[in-house]
């Protein structure tokens, strides 16, 4: 996080989820600030969506338009979503960066699908 100075011993690990641009709509997640990926975002574009935990911790809640550096690439934060839990209801939410499918290599993946039936 450009400009952020961690406190001694602070865990700076960020979790990354690579998602299709329809992921948020499929999961019923609406942006709390900014926007989520849409058809104007080409796969591989240097734009990301973050969760509110990351936005609050590193940017005082004002993350949209700010940047995250990943290796030699600067990624623009276009939106913030509220994700209350990670990997189940028992785990506290952690800072998460959502990258659009096509920008990040994945060695494994989980499929999330929405159906009309039970």
Short mmCIF file of C-alpha atoms in Angstrom, two decimals:
data_model
loop_
_atom_site.label_atom_id
_atom_site.label_comp_id
_atom_site.label_asym_id
_atom_site.label_seq_id
_atom_site.Cartn_x
_atom_site.Cartn_y
_atom_site.Cartn_z
CA UNK A 1 0.00 0.00 0.00
CA UNK A 2 1.83 3.11 -1.15
CA UNK A 3 2.20 5.48 1.81
CA UNK A 4 1.08 3.00 4.48
CA UNK A 5 3.56 2.34 7.28
CA UNK A 6 2.87 -0.94 9.12
CA UNK A 7 3.28 -1.17 12.85
CA UNK A 8 5.97 -3.59 14.06
CA UNK A 9 4.74 -7.17 13.74
CA UNK A 10 1.65 -6.25 11.71
CA UNK A 11 0.45 -9.00 9.38
CA UNK A 12 0.57 -7.48 5.89
CA UNK A 13 -0.73 -10.55 4.06
CA UNK A 14 -3.45 -9.77 1.55
CA UNK A 15 -5.81 -12.41 0.29
CA UNK A 16 -6.55 -12.35 -3.42
CA UNK A 17 -9.68 -13.70 -5.08
CA UNK A 18 -9.69 -13.93 -8.85
CA UNK A 19 -13.29 -13.56 -10.04
CA UNK A 20 -15.32 -13.22 -13.20
CA UNK A 21 -16.89 -9.79 -13.63
CA UNK A 22 -20.34 -11.31 -12.88
CA UNK A 23 -19.20 -12.75 -9.53
CA UNK A 24 -20.55 -9.91 -7.41
CA UNK A 25 -23.98 -9.91 -9.09
CA UNK A 26 -24.17 -13.71 -8.83
CA UNK A 27 -23.39 -13.55 -5.12
CA UNK A 28 -25.75 -10.62 -4.51
CA UNK A 29 -22.89 -8.34 -3.44
CA UNK A 30 -23.33 -4.65 -4.20
CA UNK A 31 -20.57 -2.08 -3.91
CA UNK A 32 -20.44 -0.04 -0.72
CA UNK A 33 -18.35 2.54 -2.60
CA UNK A 34 -17.34 2.90 -6.21
CA UNK A 35 -18.25 0.07 -8.54
CA UNK A 36 -17.52 -3.57 -9.26
CA UNK A 37 -16.19 -4.99 -12.54
CA UNK A 38 -18.35 -4.54 -15.62
CA UNK A 39 -18.14 -5.05 -19.38
CA UNK A 40 -16.01 -1.90 -19.78
CA UNK A 41 -13.19 -3.56 -17.81
CA UNK A 42 -11.11 -5.65 -20.18
CA UNK A 43 -9.69 -8.83 -18.64
CA UNK A 44 -6.17 -7.98 -17.60
CA UNK A 45 -6.94 -4.30 -16.93
CA UNK A 46 -5.05 -3.07 -13.84
CA UNK A 47 -8.19 -2.50 -11.76
CA UNK A 48 -9.25 -4.21 -8.55
CA UNK A 49 -12.12 -4.27 -6.07
CA UNK A 50 -11.29 -4.53 -2.36
CA UNK A 51 -13.29 -5.37 0.72
CA UNK A 52 -14.15 -2.86 3.42
CA UNK A 53 -11.65 -4.42 5.84
CA UNK A 54 -8.80 -3.46 3.50
CA UNK A 55 -10.31 -0.04 2.71
CA UNK A 56 -10.69 0.83 6.39
CA UNK A 57 -7.34 -0.53 7.55
CA UNK A 58 -5.10 0.95 4.88
CA UNK A 59 -7.04 3.90 3.46
CA UNK A 60 -9.25 5.14 6.29
CA UNK A 61 -12.32 4.01 4.34
CA UNK A 62 -11.40 6.13 1.30
CA UNK A 63 -9.95 3.50 -1.04
CA UNK A 64 -11.64 4.21 -4.39
CA UNK A 65 -9.18 5.80 -6.78
CA UNK A 66 -6.19 4.78 -4.65
CA UNK A 67 -3.57 2.29 -5.78
CA UNK A 68 -2.12 -1.01 -4.65
CA UNK A 69 1.29 -2.14 -5.85
CA UNK A 70 1.67 -5.82 -6.71
CA UNK A 71 5.21 -6.65 -7.77
CA UNK A 72 5.91 -4.09 -10.51
CA UNK A 73 2.26 -3.38 -11.33
CA UNK A 74 0.11 -0.60 -9.90
CA UNK A 75 -3.54 -1.55 -9.58
CA UNK A 76 -6.31 1.03 -9.26
CA UNK A 77 -9.04 0.40 -6.68
CA UNK A 78 -12.38 0.94 -8.42
CA UNK A 79 -14.72 -0.31 -5.72
CA UNK A 80 -15.24 -1.49 -2.16
CA UNK A 81 -17.55 -4.32 -1.10
CA UNK A 82 -18.62 -5.47 2.36
CA UNK A 83 -17.62 -9.05 3.05
CA UNK A 84 -18.30 -9.96 6.69
CA UNK A 85 -16.69 -13.40 6.81
CA UNK A 86 -14.14 -15.44 4.91
CA UNK A 87 -14.21 -19.21 4.45
CA UNK A 88 -17.23 -19.62 6.68
CA UNK A 89 -19.03 -17.84 9.48
CA UNK A 90 -16.39 -18.65 12.10
CA UNK A 91 -13.47 -16.81 10.49
CA UNK A 92 -13.08 -13.07 10.85
CA UNK A 93 -12.89 -11.05 7.65
CA UNK A 94 -9.40 -10.27 6.38
CA UNK A 95 -8.19 -7.73 3.81
CA UNK A 96 -9.16 -9.04 0.36
CA UNK A 97 -8.30 -7.86 -3.14
CA UNK A 98 -10.59 -9.02 -5.95
CA UNK A 99 -8.82 -9.30 -9.30
CA UNK A 100 -10.77 -9.79 -12.50
CA UNK A 101 -10.27 -13.14 -14.19
CA UNK A 102 -7.62 -12.76 -16.87
CA UNK A 103 -5.16 -10.64 -14.87
CA UNK A 104 -3.97 -13.23 -12.38
CA UNK A 105 -2.74 -16.80 -12.92
CA UNK A 106 -4.63 -19.44 -10.98
CA UNK A 107 -3.31 -22.91 -10.26
CA UNK A 108 -6.68 -23.94 -8.78
CA UNK A 109 -10.18 -22.53 -8.75
CA UNK A 110 -13.57 -22.86 -7.07
CA UNK A 111 -16.74 -22.62 -9.10
CA UNK A 112 -19.63 -20.57 -7.70
CA UNK A 113 -22.91 -20.92 -9.57
CA UNK A 114 -26.40 -19.53 -9.04
CA UNK A 115 -29.34 -21.73 -10.01
CA UNK A 116 -33.06 -21.19 -10.25
CA UNK A 117 -33.89 -24.48 -8.51
CA UNK A 118 -33.56 -25.55 -4.88
#
